[in-house]
CSV table of C-alpha atoms and ligand atoms in Angstrom, one decimal:
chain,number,residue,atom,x,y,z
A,1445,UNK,CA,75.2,93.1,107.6
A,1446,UNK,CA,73.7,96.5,105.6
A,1447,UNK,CA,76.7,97.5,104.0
A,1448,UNK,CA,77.0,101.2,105.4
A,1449,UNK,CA,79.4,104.3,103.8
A,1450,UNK,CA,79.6,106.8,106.5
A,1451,UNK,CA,83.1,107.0,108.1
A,1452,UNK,CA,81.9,107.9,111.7
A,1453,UNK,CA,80.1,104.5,111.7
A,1454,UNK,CA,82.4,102.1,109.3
A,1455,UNK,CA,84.9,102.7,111.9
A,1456,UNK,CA,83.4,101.6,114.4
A,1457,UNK,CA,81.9,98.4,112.7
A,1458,UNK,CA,83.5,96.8,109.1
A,1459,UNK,CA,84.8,94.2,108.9
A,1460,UNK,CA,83.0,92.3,112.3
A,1461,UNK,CA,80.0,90.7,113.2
A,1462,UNK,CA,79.0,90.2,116.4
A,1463,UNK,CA,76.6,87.3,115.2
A,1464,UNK,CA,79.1,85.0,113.9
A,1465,UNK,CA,81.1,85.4,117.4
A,1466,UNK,CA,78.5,84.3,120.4
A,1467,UNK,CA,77.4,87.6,120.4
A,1468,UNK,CA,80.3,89.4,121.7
A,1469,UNK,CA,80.3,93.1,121.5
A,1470,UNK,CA,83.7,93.5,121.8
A,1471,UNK,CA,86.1,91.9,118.8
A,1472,UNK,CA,87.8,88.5,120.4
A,1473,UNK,CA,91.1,88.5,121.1
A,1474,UNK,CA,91.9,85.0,119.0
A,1475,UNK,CA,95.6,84.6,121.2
A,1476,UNK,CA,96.6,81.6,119.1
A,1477,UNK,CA,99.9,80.5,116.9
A,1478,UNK,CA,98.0,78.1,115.1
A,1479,UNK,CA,94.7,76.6,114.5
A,1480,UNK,CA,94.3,72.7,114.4
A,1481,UNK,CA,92.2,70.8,111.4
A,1482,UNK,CA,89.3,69.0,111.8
A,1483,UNK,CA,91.3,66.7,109.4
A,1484,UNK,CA,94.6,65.3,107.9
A,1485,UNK,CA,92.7,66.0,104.3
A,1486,UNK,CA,91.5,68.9,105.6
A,1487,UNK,CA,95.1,70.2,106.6
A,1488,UNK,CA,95.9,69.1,103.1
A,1489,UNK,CA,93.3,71.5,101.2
A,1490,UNK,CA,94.2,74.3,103.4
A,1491,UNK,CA,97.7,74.2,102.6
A,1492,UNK,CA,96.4,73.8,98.9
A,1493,UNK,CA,94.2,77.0,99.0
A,1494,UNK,CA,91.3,74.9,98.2
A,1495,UNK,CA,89.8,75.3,101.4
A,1496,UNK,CA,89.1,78.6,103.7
A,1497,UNK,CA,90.6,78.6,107.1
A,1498,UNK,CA,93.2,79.4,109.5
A,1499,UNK,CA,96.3,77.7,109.4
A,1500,UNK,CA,99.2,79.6,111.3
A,1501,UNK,CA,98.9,83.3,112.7
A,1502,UNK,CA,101.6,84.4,110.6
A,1503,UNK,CA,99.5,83.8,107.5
A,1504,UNK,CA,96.5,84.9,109.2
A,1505,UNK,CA,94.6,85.4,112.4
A,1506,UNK,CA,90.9,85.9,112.9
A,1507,UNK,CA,91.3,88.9,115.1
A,1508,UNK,CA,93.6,90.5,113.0
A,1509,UNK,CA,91.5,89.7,109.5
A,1510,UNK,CA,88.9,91.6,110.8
A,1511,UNK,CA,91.3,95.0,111.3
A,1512,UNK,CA,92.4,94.1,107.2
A,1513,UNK,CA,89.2,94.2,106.8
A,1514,UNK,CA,88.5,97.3,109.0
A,1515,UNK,CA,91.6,99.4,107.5
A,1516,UNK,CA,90.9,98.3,103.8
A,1517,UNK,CA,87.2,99.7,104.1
A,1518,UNK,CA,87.9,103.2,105.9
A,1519,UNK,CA,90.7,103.5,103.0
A,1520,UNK,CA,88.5,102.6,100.0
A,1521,UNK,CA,90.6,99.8,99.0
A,1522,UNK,CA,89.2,96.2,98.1
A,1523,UNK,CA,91.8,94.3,101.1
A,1524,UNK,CA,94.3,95.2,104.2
A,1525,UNK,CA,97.0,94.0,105.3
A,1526,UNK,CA,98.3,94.4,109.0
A,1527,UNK,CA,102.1,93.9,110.5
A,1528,UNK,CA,104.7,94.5,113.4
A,1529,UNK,CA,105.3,98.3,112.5
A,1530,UNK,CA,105.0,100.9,110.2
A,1531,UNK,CA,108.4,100.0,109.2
A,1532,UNK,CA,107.8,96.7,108.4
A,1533,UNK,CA,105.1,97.6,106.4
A,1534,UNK,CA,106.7,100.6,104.6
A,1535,UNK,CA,109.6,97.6,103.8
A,1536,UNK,CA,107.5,94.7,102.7
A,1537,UNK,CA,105.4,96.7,100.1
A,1538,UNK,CA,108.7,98.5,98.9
A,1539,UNK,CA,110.5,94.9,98.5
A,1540,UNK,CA,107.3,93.8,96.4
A,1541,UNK,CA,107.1,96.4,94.0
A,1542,UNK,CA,111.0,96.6,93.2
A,1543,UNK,CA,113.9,94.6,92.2
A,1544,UNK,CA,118.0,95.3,91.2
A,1545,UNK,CA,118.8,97.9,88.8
A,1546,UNK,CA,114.5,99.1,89.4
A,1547,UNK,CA,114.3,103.1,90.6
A,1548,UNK,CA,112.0,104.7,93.1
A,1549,UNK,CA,111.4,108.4,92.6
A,1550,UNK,CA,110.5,109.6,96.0
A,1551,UNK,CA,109.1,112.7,97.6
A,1552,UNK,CA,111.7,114.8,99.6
A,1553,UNK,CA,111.4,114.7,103.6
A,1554,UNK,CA,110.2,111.3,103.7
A,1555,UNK,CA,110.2,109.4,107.1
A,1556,UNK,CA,113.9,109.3,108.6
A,1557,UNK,CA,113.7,105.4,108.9
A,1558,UNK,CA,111.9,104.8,105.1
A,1559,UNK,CA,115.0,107.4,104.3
A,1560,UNK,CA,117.3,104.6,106.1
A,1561,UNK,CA,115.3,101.8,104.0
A,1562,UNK,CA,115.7,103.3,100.9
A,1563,UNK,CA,119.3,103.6,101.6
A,1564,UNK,CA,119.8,99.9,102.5
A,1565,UNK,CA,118.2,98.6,99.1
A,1566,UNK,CA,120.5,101.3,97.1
A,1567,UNK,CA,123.8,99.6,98.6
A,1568,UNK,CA,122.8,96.2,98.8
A,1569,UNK,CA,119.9,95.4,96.1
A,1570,UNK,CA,121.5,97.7,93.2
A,1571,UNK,CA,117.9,99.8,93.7
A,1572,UNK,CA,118.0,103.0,93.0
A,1573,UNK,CA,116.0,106.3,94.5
A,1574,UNK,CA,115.9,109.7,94.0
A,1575,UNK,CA,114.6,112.6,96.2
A,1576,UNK,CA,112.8,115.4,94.6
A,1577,UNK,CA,110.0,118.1,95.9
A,1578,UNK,CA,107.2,117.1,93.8
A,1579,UNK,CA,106.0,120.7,93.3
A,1580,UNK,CA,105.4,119.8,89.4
A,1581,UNK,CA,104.8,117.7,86.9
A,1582,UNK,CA,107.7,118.8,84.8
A,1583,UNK,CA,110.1,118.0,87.7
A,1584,UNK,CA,108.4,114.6,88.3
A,1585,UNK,CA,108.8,113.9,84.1
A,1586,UNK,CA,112.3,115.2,84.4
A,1587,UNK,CA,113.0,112.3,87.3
A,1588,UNK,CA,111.1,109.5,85.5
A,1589,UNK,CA,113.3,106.7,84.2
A,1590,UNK,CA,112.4,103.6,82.1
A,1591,UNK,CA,113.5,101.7,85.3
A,1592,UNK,CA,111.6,103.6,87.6
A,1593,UNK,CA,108.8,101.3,89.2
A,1594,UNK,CA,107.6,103.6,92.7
A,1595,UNK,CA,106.6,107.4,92.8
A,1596,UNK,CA,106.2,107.0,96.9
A,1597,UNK,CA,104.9,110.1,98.7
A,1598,UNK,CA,104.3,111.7,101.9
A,1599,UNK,CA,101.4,114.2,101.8
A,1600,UNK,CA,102.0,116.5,104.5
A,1601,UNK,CA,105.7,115.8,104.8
A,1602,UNK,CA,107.1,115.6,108.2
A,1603,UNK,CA,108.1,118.2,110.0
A,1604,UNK,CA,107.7,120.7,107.2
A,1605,UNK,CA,104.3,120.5,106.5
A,1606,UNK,CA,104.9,120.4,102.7
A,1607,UNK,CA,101.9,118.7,100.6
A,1608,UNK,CA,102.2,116.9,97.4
A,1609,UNK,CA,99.4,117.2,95.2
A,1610,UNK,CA,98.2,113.7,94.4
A,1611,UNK,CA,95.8,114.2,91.6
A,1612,UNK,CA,99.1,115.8,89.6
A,1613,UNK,CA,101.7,112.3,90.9
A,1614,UNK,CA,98.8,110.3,89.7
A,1615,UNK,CA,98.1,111.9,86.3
A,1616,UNK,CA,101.9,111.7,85.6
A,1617,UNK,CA,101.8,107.7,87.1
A,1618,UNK,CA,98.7,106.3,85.7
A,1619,UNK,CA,100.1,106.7,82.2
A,1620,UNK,CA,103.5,105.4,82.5
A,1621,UNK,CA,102.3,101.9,84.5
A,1622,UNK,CA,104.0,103.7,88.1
A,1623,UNK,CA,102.7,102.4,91.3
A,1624,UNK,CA,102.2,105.2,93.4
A,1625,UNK,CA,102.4,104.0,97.1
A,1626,UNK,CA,101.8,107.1,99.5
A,1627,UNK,CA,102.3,107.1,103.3
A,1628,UNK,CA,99.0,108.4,104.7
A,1629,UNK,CA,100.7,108.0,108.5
A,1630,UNK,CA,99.8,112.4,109.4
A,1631,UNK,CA,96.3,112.5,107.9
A,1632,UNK,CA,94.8,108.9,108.5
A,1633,UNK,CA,92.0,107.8,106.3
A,1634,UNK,CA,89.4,110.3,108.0
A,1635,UNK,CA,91.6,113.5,106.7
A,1636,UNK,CA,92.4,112.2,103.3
A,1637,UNK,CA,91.7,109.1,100.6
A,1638,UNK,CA,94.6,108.5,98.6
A,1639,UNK,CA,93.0,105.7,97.0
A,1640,UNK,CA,90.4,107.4,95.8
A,1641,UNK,CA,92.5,110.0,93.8
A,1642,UNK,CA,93.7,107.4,92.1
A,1643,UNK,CA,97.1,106.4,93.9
A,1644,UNK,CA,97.1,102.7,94.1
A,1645,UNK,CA,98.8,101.2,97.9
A,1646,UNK,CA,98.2,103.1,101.4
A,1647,UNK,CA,100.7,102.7,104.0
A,1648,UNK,CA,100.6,103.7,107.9
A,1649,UNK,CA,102.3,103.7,111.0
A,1650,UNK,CA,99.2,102.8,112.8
A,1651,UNK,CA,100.9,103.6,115.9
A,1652,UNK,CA,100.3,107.5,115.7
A,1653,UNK,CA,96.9,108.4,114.8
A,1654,UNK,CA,94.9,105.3,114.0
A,1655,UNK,CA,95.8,103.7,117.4
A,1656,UNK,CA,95.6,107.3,119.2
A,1657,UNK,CA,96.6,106.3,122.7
A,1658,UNK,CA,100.7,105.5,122.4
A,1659,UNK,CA,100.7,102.0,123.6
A,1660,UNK,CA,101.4,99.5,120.6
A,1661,UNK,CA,103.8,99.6,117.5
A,1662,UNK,CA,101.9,99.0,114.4
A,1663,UNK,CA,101.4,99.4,110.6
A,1664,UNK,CA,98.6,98.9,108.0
A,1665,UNK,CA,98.3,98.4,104.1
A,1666,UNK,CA,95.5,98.7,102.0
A,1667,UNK,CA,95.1,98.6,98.3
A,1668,UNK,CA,94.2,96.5,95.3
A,1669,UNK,CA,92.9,92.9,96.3
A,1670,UNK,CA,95.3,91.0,94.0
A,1671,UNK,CA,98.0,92.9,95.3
A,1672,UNK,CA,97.5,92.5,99.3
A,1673,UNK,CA,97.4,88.8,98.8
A,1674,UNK,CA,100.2,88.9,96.7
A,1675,UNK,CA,102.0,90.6,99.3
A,1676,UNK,CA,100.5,88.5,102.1
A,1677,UNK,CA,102.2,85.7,100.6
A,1678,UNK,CA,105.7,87.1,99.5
A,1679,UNK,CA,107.3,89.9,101.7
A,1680,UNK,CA,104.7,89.6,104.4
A,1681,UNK,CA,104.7,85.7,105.5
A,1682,UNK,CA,108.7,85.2,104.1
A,1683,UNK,CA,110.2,88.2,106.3
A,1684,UNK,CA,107.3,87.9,108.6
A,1685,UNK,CA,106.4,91.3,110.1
A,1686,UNK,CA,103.0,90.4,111.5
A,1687,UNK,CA,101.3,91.8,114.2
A,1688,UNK,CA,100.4,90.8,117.0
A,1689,UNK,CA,96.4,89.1,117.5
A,1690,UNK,CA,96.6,91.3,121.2
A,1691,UNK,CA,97.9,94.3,119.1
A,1692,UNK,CA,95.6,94.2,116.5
A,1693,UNK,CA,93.0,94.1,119.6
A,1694,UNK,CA,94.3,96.6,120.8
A,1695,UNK,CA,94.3,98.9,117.2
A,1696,UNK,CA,90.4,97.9,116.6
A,1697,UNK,CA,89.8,99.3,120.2
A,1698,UNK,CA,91.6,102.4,120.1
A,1699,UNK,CA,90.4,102.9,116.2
A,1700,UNK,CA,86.9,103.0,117.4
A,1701,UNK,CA,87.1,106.8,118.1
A,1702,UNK,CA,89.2,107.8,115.2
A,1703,UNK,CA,86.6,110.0,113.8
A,1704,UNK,CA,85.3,112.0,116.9
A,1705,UNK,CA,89.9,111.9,117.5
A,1706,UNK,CA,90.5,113.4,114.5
A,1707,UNK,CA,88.1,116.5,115.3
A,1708,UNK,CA,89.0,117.5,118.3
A,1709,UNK,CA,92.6,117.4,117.3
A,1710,UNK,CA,91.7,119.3,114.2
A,1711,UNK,CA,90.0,122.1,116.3
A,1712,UNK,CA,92.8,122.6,119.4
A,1713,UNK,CA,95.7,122.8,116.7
A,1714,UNK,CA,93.7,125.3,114.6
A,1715,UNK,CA,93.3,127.4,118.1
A,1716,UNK,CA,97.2,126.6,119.2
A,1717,UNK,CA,98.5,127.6,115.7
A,1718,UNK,CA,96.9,131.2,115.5
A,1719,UNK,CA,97.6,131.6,119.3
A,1720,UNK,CA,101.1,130.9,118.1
A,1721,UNK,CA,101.2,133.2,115.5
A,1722,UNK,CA,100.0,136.0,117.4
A,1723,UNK,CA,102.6,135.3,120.0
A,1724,UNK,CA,105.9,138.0,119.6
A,1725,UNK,CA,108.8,135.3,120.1
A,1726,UNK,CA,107.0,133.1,117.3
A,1727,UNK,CA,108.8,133.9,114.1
A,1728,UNK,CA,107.1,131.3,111.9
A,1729,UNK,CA,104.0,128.7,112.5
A,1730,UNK,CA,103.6,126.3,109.7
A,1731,UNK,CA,100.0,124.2,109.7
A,1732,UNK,CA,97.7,123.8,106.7
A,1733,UNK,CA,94.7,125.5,108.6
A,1734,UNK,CA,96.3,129.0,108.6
A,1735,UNK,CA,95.1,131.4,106.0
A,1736,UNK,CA,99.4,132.4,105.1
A,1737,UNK,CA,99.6,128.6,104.3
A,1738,UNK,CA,101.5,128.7,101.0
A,1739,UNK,CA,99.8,125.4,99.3
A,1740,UNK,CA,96.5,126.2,101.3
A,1741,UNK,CA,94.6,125.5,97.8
A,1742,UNK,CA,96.1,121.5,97.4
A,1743,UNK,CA,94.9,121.6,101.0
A,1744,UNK,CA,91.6,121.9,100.5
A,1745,UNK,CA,91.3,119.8,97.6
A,1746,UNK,CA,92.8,116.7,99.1
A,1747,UNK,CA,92.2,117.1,103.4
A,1748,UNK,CA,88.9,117.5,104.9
A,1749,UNK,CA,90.6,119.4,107.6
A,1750,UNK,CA,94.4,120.5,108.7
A,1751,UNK,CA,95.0,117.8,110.8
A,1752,UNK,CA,97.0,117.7,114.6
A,1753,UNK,CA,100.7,118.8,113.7
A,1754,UNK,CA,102.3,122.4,113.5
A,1755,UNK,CA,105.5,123.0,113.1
A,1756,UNK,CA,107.1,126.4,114.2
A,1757,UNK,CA,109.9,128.3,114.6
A,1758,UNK,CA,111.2,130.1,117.3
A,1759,UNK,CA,114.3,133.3,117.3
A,1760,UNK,CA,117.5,132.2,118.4
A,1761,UNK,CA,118.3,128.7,117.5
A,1762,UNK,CA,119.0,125.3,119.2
A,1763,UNK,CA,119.8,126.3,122.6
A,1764,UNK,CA,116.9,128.7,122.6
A,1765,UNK,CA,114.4,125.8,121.5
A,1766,UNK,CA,115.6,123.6,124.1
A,1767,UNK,CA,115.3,125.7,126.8
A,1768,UNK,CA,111.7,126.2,125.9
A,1769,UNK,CA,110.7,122.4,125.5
A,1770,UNK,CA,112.4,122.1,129.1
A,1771,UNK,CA,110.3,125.3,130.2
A,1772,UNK,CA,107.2,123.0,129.4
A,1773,UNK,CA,105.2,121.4,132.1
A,1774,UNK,CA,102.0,119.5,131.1
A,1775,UNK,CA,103.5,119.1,127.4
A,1776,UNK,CA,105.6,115.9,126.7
A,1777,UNK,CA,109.2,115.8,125.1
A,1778,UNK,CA,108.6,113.0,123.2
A,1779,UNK,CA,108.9,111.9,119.3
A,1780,UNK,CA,105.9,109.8,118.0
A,1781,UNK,CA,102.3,111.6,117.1
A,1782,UNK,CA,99.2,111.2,117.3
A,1783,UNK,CA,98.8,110.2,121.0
A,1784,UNK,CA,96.3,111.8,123.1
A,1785,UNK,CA,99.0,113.7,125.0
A,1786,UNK,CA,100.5,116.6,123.3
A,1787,UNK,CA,104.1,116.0,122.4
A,1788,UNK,CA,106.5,118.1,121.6
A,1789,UNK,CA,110.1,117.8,119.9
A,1790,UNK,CA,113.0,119.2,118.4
A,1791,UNK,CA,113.5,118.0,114.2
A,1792,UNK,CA,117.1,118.8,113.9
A,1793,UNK,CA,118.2,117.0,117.3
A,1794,UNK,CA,115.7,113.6,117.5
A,1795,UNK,CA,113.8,112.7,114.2
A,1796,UNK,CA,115.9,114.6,111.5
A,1797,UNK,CA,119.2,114.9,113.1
A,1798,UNK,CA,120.4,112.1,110.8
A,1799,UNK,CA,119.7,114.2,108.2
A,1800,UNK,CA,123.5,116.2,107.0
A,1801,UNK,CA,123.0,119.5,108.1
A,1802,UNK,CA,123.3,120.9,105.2
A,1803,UNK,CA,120.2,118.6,103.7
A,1804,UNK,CA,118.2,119.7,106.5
A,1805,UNK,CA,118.6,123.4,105.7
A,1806,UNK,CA,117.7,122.7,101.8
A,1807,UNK,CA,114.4,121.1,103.5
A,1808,UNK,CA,114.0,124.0,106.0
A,1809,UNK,CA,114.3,122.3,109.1
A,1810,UNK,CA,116.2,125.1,111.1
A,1811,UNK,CA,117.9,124.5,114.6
A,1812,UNK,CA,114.8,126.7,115.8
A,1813,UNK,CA,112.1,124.3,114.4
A,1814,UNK,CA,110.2,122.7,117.0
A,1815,UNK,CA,107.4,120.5,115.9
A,1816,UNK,CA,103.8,119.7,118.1
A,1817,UNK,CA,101.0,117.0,118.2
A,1818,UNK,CA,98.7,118.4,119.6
A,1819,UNK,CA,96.4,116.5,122.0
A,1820,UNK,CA,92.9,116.0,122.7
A,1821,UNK,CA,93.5,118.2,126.6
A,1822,UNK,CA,91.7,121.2,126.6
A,1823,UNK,CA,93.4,123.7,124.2
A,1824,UNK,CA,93.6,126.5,127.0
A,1825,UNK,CA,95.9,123.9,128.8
A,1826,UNK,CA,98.0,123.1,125.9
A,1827,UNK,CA,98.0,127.0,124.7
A,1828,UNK,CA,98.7,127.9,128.1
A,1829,UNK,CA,101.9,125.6,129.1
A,1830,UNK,CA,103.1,126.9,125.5
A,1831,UNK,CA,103.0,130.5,126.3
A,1832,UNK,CA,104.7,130.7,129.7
A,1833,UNK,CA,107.5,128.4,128.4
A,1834,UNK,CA,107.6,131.4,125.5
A,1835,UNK,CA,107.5,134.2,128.1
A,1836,UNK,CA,109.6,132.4,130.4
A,1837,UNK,CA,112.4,132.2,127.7
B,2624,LIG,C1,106.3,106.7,112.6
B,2624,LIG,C2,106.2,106.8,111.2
B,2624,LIG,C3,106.7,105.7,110.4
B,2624,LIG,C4,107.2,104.4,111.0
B,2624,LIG,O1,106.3,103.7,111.7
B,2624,LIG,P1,106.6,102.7,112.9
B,2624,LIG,O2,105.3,102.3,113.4
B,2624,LIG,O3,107.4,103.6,114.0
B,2624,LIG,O4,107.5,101.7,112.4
B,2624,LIG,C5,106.5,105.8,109.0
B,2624,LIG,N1,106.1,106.9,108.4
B,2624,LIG,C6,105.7,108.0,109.1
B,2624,LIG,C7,105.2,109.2,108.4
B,2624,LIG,C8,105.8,108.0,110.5
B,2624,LIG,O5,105.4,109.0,111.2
């Protein structure tokens, strides 16, 4: 096939061809543990690596080599690497990049569960993390050990919308032999390229954005080729997070539309979030698209657009942002993102309230903070059900 480079169409077709499958349009669903050889020696050289082929669907699965192939091409990266969750893939490229008494200097806000993980290897595995803001290079330098192996990021941080500027993590990185690993889960590869500033692994949780329609659990890896394999072969096939063939079906289907997705979720939250802040009982509206966005210039430099999520706060605390999710009627209560339902929820009592309290104010997730993916609905519908739940409160 005519290698092609625009996003709108790679999407839609790397990594498959039709020809080499019947025919078929649509990317077979190959719903098989294992694959039988047309030989004992042949069994022999495929265990050997001298000969190409499926084996087992743990190692690998035609259906789901063609979505590694799919992600790693969208990313910019030379291979791809699909499992279970975004969790499992968060864990198996953390588990190959560090070892006891290593350090992994991490930015602050991260994921609650990749916050959990990192925990977990400090008590058990002797690896150490800190937290920090990553607002410079000087504080980055200051956190730098001899032992540290990871800088991992997440660029915009969930729920606060904070960006880390990944030209500067990769200047300070680059030089000191760092892998910098960032979680690309809020943009997905149509908003922004990590890989091509320089950062060297891409992890998702394919279940928000990249699948787009809420019905599987998945994650994605791309990167260096040397490094996927390596990975394949270590902390993917010995702890075996692997998706599912009927998942990764399912992720190339819903990953078709990711581009024409992204837009329209793009446009309605940059029409919700100045309706927002234009509303009286909005105190604060935090989304990379409006013009008092304090790092609006790292936004523009590294996202093609804002992206789906605002966060925003509300007068009068907890009780007060309850009362307006329940006030809601076409807008879900619901954690997860991406979908294309708009879902709404509440930081400091779901997805943060892990978090110490007193951590959570350093962060500035308030009890009033309520955070919203917006949908692919019309935006008058989603604007709408948000301000009689305002006026109604
Ligand atoms: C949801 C999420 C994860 C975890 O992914 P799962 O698919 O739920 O395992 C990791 N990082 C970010 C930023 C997420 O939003």
């Amino acid at each position: 096939m005519k290698k092609i480079s625009r996003f709108e169409t790679k999407v839609i077709h790397d990594g498959y061809d039709s020809e080499q499958h019947y025919g078929s349009l649509s990317t077979p669903l190959y719903q098989s543990s294992t694959f039988t050889f047309p030989s004992a020696e042949s069994g022999e050289k495929r265990f050997a690596g001298e000969e190409e082929g499926y084996v087992y669907s743990r190692l690998g699965n035609p259906t789901t080599s063609i979505l590694q192939e799919r992600i790693a091409s969208l990313e910019g990266g030379e291979a791809g690497l699909a499992f279970s969750s975004g969790m499992a893939a968060v864990s198996a490229v953390l588990f190959s990049l560090v070892k006891s008494n290593d350090h992994i200097l991490c930015s602050e806000g991260i994921y609650g569960c990749t916050f959990g993980l990192l925990q977990l290897i400090k008590e058990r595995f002797n690896v150490d993390h800190d937290l920090i803001s990553m607002e410079t290079e000087e504080q980055l330098l200051q956190h730098i050990r001899p032992e540290t192996k990871v800088i991992y990021v997440e660029s915009p941080i969930n729920p606060t919308m904070k960006l880390v500027n990944l030209e500067m993590v990769v200047h300070v990185a680059k030089k000191r032999n760092i892998t910098v690993v960032v979680d690309n889960t809020f943009c997905s590869p149509y908003l922004q390229k990590p890989l091509e500033i320089g950062c060297d692994v891409v992890v998702h949780s394919a279940t928000k954005y990249l699948s787009g329609h809420g019905d599987i659990i998945a994650g994605l890896v791309a990167g260096r080729k040397e490094y996927i394999q390596e990975v394949a072969m270590t902390t993917q096939k010995d702890i075996g997070g692997v998706l599912s063939p009927f998942d990764a079906w399912l992720l190339l289907r819903g990953m078709k539309t990711l581009a024409v997705r992204m837009d329209r979720h793009c446009e309605n939250a940059m029409k919700v979030a100045l309706q927002l802040k234009s509303h009286p009982k909005v105190k604060k509206v935090i989304y990379p698209g409006v013009e008092d966005f304090v790092q609006k210039e790292i936004a523009m430099k590294q996202m093609r657009m804002p992206g789906g999520m605002i966060s925003f706060e509300i007068d009068g605390g907890k009780m007060a942002a309850q009362k307006i999710m329940n006030q809601l009627n076409m807008i879900k209560i619901a954690v997860s993102l991406g979908d294309a339902e708009t879902l709404i929820q509440h930081p400091a009592t779901m997805t943060h309230s892990v978090v110490p309290p007193e951590v959570r104010a350093k962060m500035g997730i308030s009890d009033q903070l309520l955070r919203l993916s917006v949908g692919l609905e019309a935006w008058e519908d989603i604007w709408e059900d948000l301000e009689q739940a305002l006026n109604n409160c």
